[in-house]
Amino acid sequence: MKVSVEASAEKRGRGRRSAAEVRSEVLTATVRLLFEEGMQAVTFERIARESGASKTTLYKWWPSPGAIAAEAYFASSEPTLEFPDTGDLHADLVAQLTAFVTLLTDEKVGKPITELIGAVQIDPDVADVWSRTYALPRRELARQRLRVSQLTGELNAEADLDIMVDQLWGACYHRLLILKVPLADLNVDRLVTYSLRGAGSGT
Amino acid sequence: MKVSVEASAEKRGRGRRSAAEVRSEVLTATVRLLFEEGMQAVTFERIARESGASKTTLYKWWPSPGAIAAEAYFASSEPTLEFPDTGDLHADLVAQLTAFVTLLTDEKVGKPITELIGAVQIDPDVADVWSRTYALPRRELARQRLRVSQLTGELNAEADLDIMVDQLWGACYHRLLILKVPLADLNVDRLVTYSLRGAGSGT
């Protein structure tokens, strides 16, 4: 995972890479910069140097370094934040939200992600990429898991899935971004119980 | 409400103001700058010029212009965001949250507040003032209203009020800050129904 400047210089000497390879290496380098040095290290200059991509390529593909960070975060967090489906919705939501809270409670991830979300509020280009490549796809994954439980009858077929998503993940972000109180104090099990009962499940 | 540079120069000529007066005029001038010109106009320089306070005073009382903005926003939004108590918790929460959503849906308020919340994620001094002078006091006001309903038996006495607050206001912030979808599409009545039912009320 750790790629030094020398290693990326070597890569440059490795011959022509496909666009998909360059894209993937840019995202990997950006996530590394974000988590190791924070948002202030995420510049076109540094990303170009660390990934071996040219700055021209970066300018062409992304409107700002923050936009690369938003896309890179989605790609890197996908395995950690996947939605289990064991047939028990309450347990699956607790597992997913606990992984999410644990990820953000880790200072090395929580701080840069909070800064990235700060950039999302200030720069409309970052907001656009964040919303399209991270937040809305993640909401769709959550909806898909909830729809499975609507089909099996575990969750009320009429439940407003978007409100459930807002209540579940919104509660976590509320503590992280607005209240600035420790996320670790959130009782995830109770949050899930309230949200499922509120939407009309038997949990 | 509109105070020109000339008017604030006049104020300076009006003789010595008390610390409380200066503080109040600083907050008024800052809210005006924030809503009329956005966060980028909120600098010590501009606040000093518009309020007639010296920059030395500002430096002494606040760690950063963003910190003044956070405190000023709480003071200015207090009347709009007050918690009604008509004895009907569902109706009162819908009324308060509708006022909150309406305030943030107004582009002239929503945009600078979103930018201010962005600054909260990036600058720890702004985060500290925002949390102490806006977010935590507002949570306490919400808890107080919920506690009244616990006493009357309208709300389950065992309900976790902090999770309810996270679900209700967190849902709104989730759309505003994370998803970047129109807040106006949120069905506030249904959000309140889900949150009250989830916490164990008869609503």
GROMACS .gro file of N, CA, C and O in nm, chain A residues 114-115 117-122 127 130-131 135-136 139 158-160 162-167 169-171 173-181 186-187 190-191 193-195 197-200, chain B residues 114-115 117-122 127 130-131 135-136 139 158-160 162-167 169-171 173-181 186-187 190-191 193-195 197-200:
model
  368
  114THR      N    1  -1.370   1.435   0.799
  114THR     CA    2  -1.441   1.554   0.846
  114THR      C    3  -1.394   1.677   0.768
  114THR      O    4  -1.475   1.760   0.726
  115GLU      N    5  -1.263   1.687   0.745
  115GLU     CA    6  -1.211   1.801   0.666
  115GLU      C    7  -1.263   1.796   0.523
  115GLU      O    8  -1.297   1.898   0.464
  117ILE      N    9  -1.545   1.665   0.426
  117ILE     CA   10  -1.685   1.708   0.429
  117ILE      C   11  -1.693   1.860   0.445
  117ILE      O   12  -1.783   1.925   0.393
  118GLY      N   13  -1.595   1.919   0.515
  118GLY     CA   14  -1.587   2.064   0.522
  118GLY      C   15  -1.567   2.125   0.385
  118GLY      O   16  -1.636   2.221   0.347
  119ALA      N   17  -1.475   2.068   0.306
  119ALA     CA   18  -1.449   2.119   0.170
  119ALA      C   19  -1.574   2.105   0.083
  119ALA      O   20  -1.603   2.190  -0.002
  120VAL      N   21  -1.652   1.998   0.108
  120VAL     CA   22  -1.777   1.976   0.034
  120VAL      C   23  -1.874   2.093   0.055
  120VAL      O   24  -1.949   2.129  -0.037
  121GLN      N   25  -1.872   2.155   0.175
  121GLN     CA   26  -1.965   2.264   0.204
  121GLN      C   27  -1.921   2.395   0.141
  121GLN      O   28  -2.000   2.488   0.128
  122ILE      N   29  -1.794   2.403   0.106
  122ILE     CA   30  -1.739   2.531   0.063
  122ILE      C   31  -1.718   2.537  -0.088
  122ILE      O   32  -1.736   2.640  -0.150
  127ALA      N   33  -1.852   1.934  -0.382
  127ALA     CA   34  -1.986   1.890  -0.342
  127ALA      C   35  -2.048   1.802  -0.450
  127ALA      O   36  -2.106   1.697  -0.420
  130TRP      N   37  -1.861   1.461  -0.456
  130TRP     CA   38  -1.893   1.390  -0.332
  130TRP      C   39  -2.034   1.331  -0.338
  130TRP      O   40  -2.056   1.214  -0.308
  131SER      N   41  -2.129   1.413  -0.380
  131SER     CA   42  -2.268   1.369  -0.383
  131SER      C   43  -2.287   1.258  -0.487
  131SER      O   44  -2.345   1.153  -0.456
  135ALA      N   45  -2.198   0.998  -0.170
  135ALA     CA   46  -2.317   0.999  -0.084
  135ALA      C   47  -2.439   0.932  -0.149
  135ALA      O   48  -2.504   0.849  -0.085
  136LEU      N   49  -2.469   0.967  -0.274
  136LEU     CA   50  -2.588   0.909  -0.336
  136LEU      C   51  -2.571   0.760  -0.365
  136LEU      O   52  -2.663   0.682  -0.338
  139ARG      N   53  -2.628   0.588  -0.039
  139ARG     CA   54  -2.770   0.583  -0.005
  139ARG      C   55  -2.840   0.473  -0.085
  139ARG      O   56  -2.924   0.400  -0.031
  158GLU      N   57  -4.443  -0.021   0.298
  158GLU     CA   58  -4.471   0.121   0.271
  158GLU      C   59  -4.366   0.212   0.335
  158GLU      O   60  -4.378   0.334   0.325
  159ALA      N   61  -4.268   0.157   0.404
  159ALA     CA   62  -4.172   0.241   0.478
  159ALA      C   63  -4.101   0.338   0.385
  159ALA      O   64  -4.065   0.304   0.273
  160ASP      N   65  -4.080   0.459   0.433
  160ASP     CA   66  -4.008   0.561   0.358
  160ASP      C   67  -3.857   0.537   0.380
  160ASP      O   68  -3.802   0.573   0.484
  162ASP      N   69  -3.593   0.657   0.238
  162ASP     CA   70  -3.504   0.773   0.244
  162ASP      C   71  -3.503   0.835   0.383
  162ASP      O   72  -3.397   0.876   0.432
  163ILE      N   73  -3.620   0.839   0.445
  163ILE     CA   74  -3.623   0.893   0.582
  163ILE      C   75  -3.546   0.800   0.676
  163ILE      O   76  -3.471   0.846   0.763
  164MET      N   77  -3.557   0.670   0.656
  164MET     CA   78  -3.480   0.577   0.740
  164MET      C   79  -3.330   0.601   0.725
  164MET      O   80  -3.256   0.603   0.824
  165VAL      N   81  -3.285   0.615   0.600
  165VAL     CA   82  -3.143   0.641   0.576
  165VAL      C   83  -3.102   0.772   0.642
  165VAL      O   84  -2.998   0.780   0.708
  166ASP      N   85  -3.186   0.875   0.627
  166ASP     CA   86  -3.155   1.005   0.691
  166ASP      C   87  -3.145   0.990   0.842
  166ASP      O   88  -3.059   1.051   0.906
  167GLN      N   89  -3.234   0.910   0.901
  167GLN     CA   90  -3.232   0.894   1.047
  167GLN      C   91  -3.110   0.815   1.094
  167GLN      O   92  -3.052   0.848   1.197
  169TRP      N   93  -2.796   0.724   0.922
  169TRP     CA   94  -2.664   0.781   0.900
  169TRP      C   95  -2.661   0.929   0.940
  169TRP      O   96  -2.559   0.980   0.987
  170GLY      N   97  -2.775   0.997   0.924
  170GLY     CA   98  -2.784   1.137   0.966
  170GLY      C   99  -2.755   1.153   1.115
  170GLY      O  100  -2.692   1.250   1.157
  171ALA      N  101  -2.801   1.057   1.196
  171ALA     CA  102  -2.775   1.063   1.341
  171ALA      C  103  -2.625   1.062   1.368
  171ALA      O  104  -2.574   1.138   1.451
  173TYR      N  105  -2.375   1.143   1.153
  173TYR     CA  106  -2.314   1.267   1.103
  173TYR      C  107  -2.350   1.385   1.193
  173TYR      O  108  -2.271   1.479   1.207
  174HIS      N  109  -2.469   1.384   1.253
  174HIS     CA  110  -2.510   1.493   1.342
  174HIS      C  111  -2.412   1.507   1.459
  174HIS      O  112  -2.371   1.618   1.494
  175ARG      N  113  -2.373   1.393   1.517
  175ARG     CA  114  -2.276   1.400   1.628
  175ARG      C  115  -2.137   1.440   1.580
  175ARG      O  116  -2.068   1.519   1.644
  176LEU      N  117  -2.099   1.385   1.464
  176LEU     CA  118  -1.964   1.412   1.411
  176LEU      C  119  -1.947   1.556   1.366
  176LEU      O  120  -1.846   1.621   1.395
  177LEU      N  121  -2.046   1.608   1.292
  177LEU     CA  122  -2.029   1.737   1.223
  177LEU      C  123  -2.092   1.854   1.296
  177LEU      O  124  -2.041   1.967   1.287
  178ILE      N  125  -2.204   1.831   1.362
  178ILE     CA  126  -2.281   1.943   1.419
  178ILE      C  127  -2.254   1.956   1.569
  178ILE      O  128  -2.211   2.060   1.616
  179LEU      N  129  -2.281   1.846   1.643
  179LEU     CA  130  -2.264   1.856   1.789
  179LEU      C  131  -2.117   1.854   1.829
  179LEU      O  132  -2.080   1.912   1.930
  180LYS      N  133  -2.035   1.780   1.750
  180LYS     CA  134  -1.893   1.763   1.785
  180LYS      C  135  -1.879   1.690   1.919
  180LYS      O  136  -1.800   1.730   2.005
  181VAL      N  137  -1.960   1.587   1.938
  181VAL     CA  138  -1.948   1.501   2.056
  181VAL      C  139  -1.899   1.365   2.008
  181VAL      O  140  -1.914   1.331   1.890
  186LEU      N  141  -2.246   0.691   2.084
  186LEU     CA  142  -2.377   0.663   2.024
  186LEU      C  143  -2.414   0.516   2.043
  186LEU      O  144  -2.335   0.427   2.011
  187ASN      N  145  -2.534   0.491   2.095
  187ASN     CA  146  -2.583   0.354   2.111
  187ASN      C  147  -2.645   0.310   1.977
  187ASN      O  148  -2.762   0.337   1.949
  190ARG      N  149  -2.959   0.090   1.975
  190ARG     CA  150  -3.083   0.162   2.005
  190ARG      C  151  -3.127   0.249   1.887
  190ARG      O  152  -3.246   0.260   1.857
  191LEU      N  153  -3.030   0.312   1.822
  191LEU     CA  154  -3.062   0.392   1.703
  191LEU      C  155  -3.134   0.307   1.598
  191LEU      O  156  -3.234   0.349   1.540
  193THR      N  157  -3.296   0.020   1.652
  193THR     CA  158  -3.427  -0.019   1.706
  193THR      C  159  -3.529   0.093   1.684
  193THR      O  160  -3.639   0.069   1.634
  194TYR      N  161  -3.491   0.217   1.719
  194TYR     CA  162  -3.582   0.330   1.702
  194TYR      C  163  -3.620   0.348   1.554
  194TYR      O  164  -3.735   0.374   1.522
  195SER      N  165  -3.521   0.336   1.465
  195SER     CA  166  -3.548   0.363   1.324
  195SER      C  167  -3.638   0.256   1.264
  195SER      O  168  -3.729   0.286   1.186
  197ARG      N  169  -3.848   0.052   1.433
  197ARG     CA  170  -3.981   0.061   1.494
  197ARG      C  171  -4.057   0.181   1.437
  197ARG      O  172  -4.176   0.174   1.409
  198GLY      N  173  -3.983   0.291   1.416
  198GLY     CA  174  -4.047   0.411   1.363
  198GLY      C  175  -4.104   0.389   1.225
  198GLY      O  176  -4.212   0.439   1.191
  199ALA      N  177  -4.033   0.310   1.143
  199ALA     CA  178  -4.077   0.287   1.005
  199ALA      C  179  -4.183   0.177   0.998
  199ALA      O  180  -4.236   0.149   0.891
  200GLY      N  181  -4.207   0.113   1.111
  200GLY     CA  182  -4.314   0.014   1.113
  200GLY      C  183  -4.268  -0.128   1.090
  200GLY      O  184  -4.326  -0.200   1.010
  317THR      N  185  -2.434   2.680   0.542
  317THR     CA  186  -2.362   2.561   0.495
  317THR      C  187  -2.212   2.589   0.491
  317THR      O  188  -2.131   2.506   0.533
  318GLU      N  189  -2.174   2.707   0.443
  318GLU     CA  190  -2.032   2.745   0.441
  318GLU      C  191  -1.975   2.754   0.582
  318GLU      O  192  -1.863   2.712   0.608
  320ILE      N  193  -2.079   2.586   0.841
  320ILE     CA  194  -2.063   2.448   0.889
  320ILE      C  195  -1.939   2.386   0.824
  320ILE      O  196  -1.870   2.305   0.886
  321GLY      N  197  -1.908   2.426   0.701
  321GLY     CA  198  -1.784   2.383   0.637
  321GLY      C  199  -1.663   2.430   0.717
  321GLY      O  200  -1.571   2.352   0.745
  322ALA      N  201  -1.664   2.557   0.757
  322ALA     CA  202  -1.552   2.612   0.836
  322ALA      C  203  -1.540   2.539   0.970
  322ALA      O  204  -1.429   2.518   1.020
  323VAL      N  205  -1.654   2.498   1.025
  323VAL     CA  206  -1.655   2.423   1.152
  323VAL      C  207  -1.576   2.292   1.139
  323VAL      O  208  -1.511   2.247   1.234
  324GLN      N  209  -1.578   2.231   1.019
  324GLN     CA  210  -1.509   2.103   1.000
  324GLN      C  211  -1.359   2.120   0.982
  324GLN      O  212  -1.283   2.026   0.995
  325ILE      N  213  -1.318   2.242   0.946
  325ILE     CA  214  -1.178   2.263   0.908
  325ILE      C  215  -1.100   2.334   1.018
  325ILE      O  216  -0.982   2.306   1.039
  330ALA      N  217  -1.504   2.524   1.535
  330ALA     CA  218  -1.580   2.407   1.583
  330ALA      C  219  -1.614   2.422   1.730
  330ALA      O  220  -1.727   2.395   1.773
  333TRP      N  221  -1.884   2.700   1.772
  333TRP     CA  222  -2.009   2.649   1.712
  333TRP      C  223  -2.076   2.548   1.806
  333TRP      O  224  -2.195   2.556   1.835
  334SER      N  225  -1.997   2.453   1.853
  334SER     CA  226  -2.052   2.348   1.937
  334SER      C  227  -2.102   2.406   2.070
  334SER      O  228  -2.215   2.378   2.113
  338ALA      N  229  -2.467   2.455   1.869
  338ALA     CA  230  -2.521   2.320   1.856
  338ALA      C  231  -2.565   2.259   1.990
  338ALA      O  232  -2.676   2.205   2.000
  339LEU      N  233  -2.479   2.267   2.092
  339LEU     CA  234  -2.516   2.204   2.219
  339LEU      C  235  -2.631   2.279   2.289
  339LEU      O  236  -2.724   2.215   2.339
  342ARG      N  237  -2.944   2.168   2.119
  342ARG     CA  238  -2.983   2.033   2.160
  342ARG      C  239  -3.051   2.037   2.297
  342ARG      O  240  -3.150   1.968   2.320
  361GLU      N  241  -3.871   0.662   2.926
  361GLU     CA  242  -3.739   0.599   2.908
  361GLU      C  243  -3.675   0.638   2.774
  361GLU      O  244  -3.565   0.592   2.744
  362ALA      N  245  -3.744   0.717   2.694
  362ALA     CA  246  -3.693   0.746   2.558
  362ALA      C  247  -3.554   0.810   2.563
  362ALA      O  248  -3.527   0.893   2.650
  363ASP      N  249  -3.470   0.770   2.472
  363ASP     CA  250  -3.335   0.828   2.461
  363ASP      C  251  -3.348   0.958   2.382
  363ASP      O  252  -3.358   0.958   2.258
  365ASP      N  253  -3.141   1.202   2.327
  365ASP     CA  254  -3.031   1.240   2.238
  365ASP      C  255  -3.043   1.169   2.103
  365ASP      O  256  -3.016   1.230   1.999
  366ILE      N  257  -3.084   1.042   2.106
  366ILE     CA  258  -3.102   0.973   1.977
  366ILE      C  259  -3.217   1.036   1.900
  366ILE      O  260  -3.210   1.055   1.778
  367MET      N  261  -3.323   1.077   1.969
  367MET     CA  262  -3.433   1.144   1.899
  367MET      C  263  -3.385   1.273   1.832
  367MET      O  264  -3.421   1.301   1.718
  368VAL      N  265  -3.308   1.351   1.906
  368VAL     CA  266  -3.255   1.476   1.849
  368VAL      C  267  -3.167   1.445   1.728
  368VAL      O  268  -3.177   1.509   1.623
  369ASP      N  269  -3.081   1.343   1.742
  369ASP     CA  270  -2.994   1.304   1.630
  369ASP      C  271  -3.078   1.263   1.508
  369ASP      O  272  -3.043   1.294   1.395
  370GLN      N  273  -3.187   1.190   1.533
  370GLN     CA  274  -3.269   1.144   1.421
  370GLN      C  275  -3.343   1.258   1.353
  370GLN      O  276  -3.355   1.262   1.232
  372TRP      N  277  -3.300   1.624   1.376
  372TRP     CA  278  -3.222   1.730   1.311
  372TRP      C  279  -3.112   1.669   1.224
  372TRP      O  280  -3.077   1.724   1.121
  373GLY      N  281  -3.061   1.553   1.266
  373GLY     CA  282  -2.960   1.484   1.184
  373GLY      C  283  -3.013   1.450   1.046
  373GLY      O  284  -2.941   1.459   0.947
  374ALA      N  285  -3.141   1.412   1.038
  374ALA     CA  286  -3.200   1.379   0.907
  374ALA      C  287  -3.194   1.502   0.815
  374ALA      O  288  -3.161   1.490   0.697
  376TYR      N  289  -2.989   1.771   0.839
  376TYR     CA  290  -2.849   1.800   0.805
  376TYR      C  291  -2.794   1.698   0.707
  376TYR      O  292  -2.708   1.731   0.625
  377HIS      N  293  -2.838   1.572   0.716
  377HIS     CA  294  -2.791   1.468   0.624
  377HIS      C  295  -2.821   1.508   0.480
  377HIS      O  296  -2.736   1.495   0.392
  378ARG      N  297  -2.942   1.558   0.455
  378ARG     CA  298  -2.977   1.599   0.318
  378ARG      C  299  -2.899   1.724   0.277
  378ARG      O  300  -2.854   1.736   0.164
  379LEU      N  301  -2.888   1.818   0.371
  379LEU     CA  302  -2.822   1.946   0.341
  379LEU      C  303  -2.672   1.930   0.317
  379LEU      O  304  -2.617   1.986   0.222
  380LEU      N  305  -2.606   1.852   0.404
  380LEU     CA  306  -2.459   1.851   0.404
  380LEU      C  307  -2.399   1.731   0.332
  380LEU      O  308  -2.291   1.741   0.274
  381ILE      N  309  -2.465   1.615   0.341
  381ILE     CA  310  -2.405   1.492   0.290
  381ILE      C  311  -2.462   1.456   0.152
  381ILE      O  312  -2.387   1.442   0.056
  382LEU      N  313  -2.594   1.442   0.144
  382LEU     CA  314  -2.653   1.402   0.017
  382LEU      C  315  -2.655   1.516  -0.084
  382LEU      O  316  -2.648   1.492  -0.204
  383LYS      N  317  -2.671   1.640  -0.033
  383LYS     CA  318  -2.684   1.757  -0.121
  383LYS      C  319  -2.808   1.745  -0.209
  383LYS      O  320  -2.803   1.770  -0.330
  384VAL      N  321  -2.917   1.700  -0.147
  384VAL     CA  322  -3.046   1.696  -0.217
  384VAL      C  323  -3.136   1.802  -0.152
  384VAL      O  324  -3.112   1.844  -0.038
  389LEU      N  325  -3.806   1.694   0.196
  389LEU     CA  326  -3.819   1.611   0.316
  389LEU      C  327  -3.961   1.620   0.372
  389LEU      O  328  -4.012   1.730   0.393
  390ASN      N  329  -4.021   1.505   0.395
  390ASN     CA  330  -4.155   1.501   0.456
  390ASN      C  331  -4.139   1.510   0.608
  390ASN      O  332  -4.117   1.409   0.675
  393ARG      N  333  -4.373   1.309   0.838
  393ARG     CA  334  -4.341   1.166   0.846
  393ARG      C  335  -4.214   1.142   0.930
  393ARG      O  336  -4.207   1.046   1.006
  394LEU      N  337  -4.116   1.230   0.914
  394LEU     CA  338  -3.994   1.220   0.996
  394LEU      C  339  -4.029   1.223   1.145
  394LEU      O  340  -3.978   1.143   1.225
  396THR      N  341  -4.325   1.156   1.281
  396THR     CA  342  -4.401   1.034   1.313
  396THR      C  343  -4.307   0.917   1.339
  396THR      O  344  -4.320   0.846   1.439
  397TYR      N  345  -4.211   0.897   1.249
  397TYR     CA  346  -4.116   0.787   1.264
  397TYR      C  347  -4.035   0.802   1.394
  397TYR      O  348  -4.012   0.704   1.464
  398SER      N  349  -3.991   0.923   1.423
  398SER     CA  350  -3.904   0.943   1.539
  398SER      C  351  -3.980   0.922   1.669
  398SER      O  352  -3.928   0.862   1.763
  400ARG      N  353  -4.267   0.744   1.706
  400ARG     CA  354  -4.306   0.603   1.716
  400ARG      C  355  -4.184   0.519   1.755
  400ARG      O  356  -4.193   0.427   1.836
  401GLY      N  357  -4.068   0.553   1.696
  401GLY     CA  358  -3.946   0.478   1.725
  401GLY      C  359  -3.908   0.485   1.872
  401GLY      O  360  -3.863   0.387   1.930
  402ALA      N  361  -3.930   0.603   1.932
  402ALA     CA  362  -3.890   0.622   2.072
  402ALA      C  363  -3.995   0.570   2.168
  402ALA      O  364  -3.975   0.571   2.289
  403GLY      N  365  -4.108   0.527   2.112
  403GLY     CA  366  -4.209   0.466   2.196
  403GLY      C  367  -4.314   0.562   2.246
  403GLY      O  368  -4.346   0.564   2.365
   0.00000   0.00000   0.00000
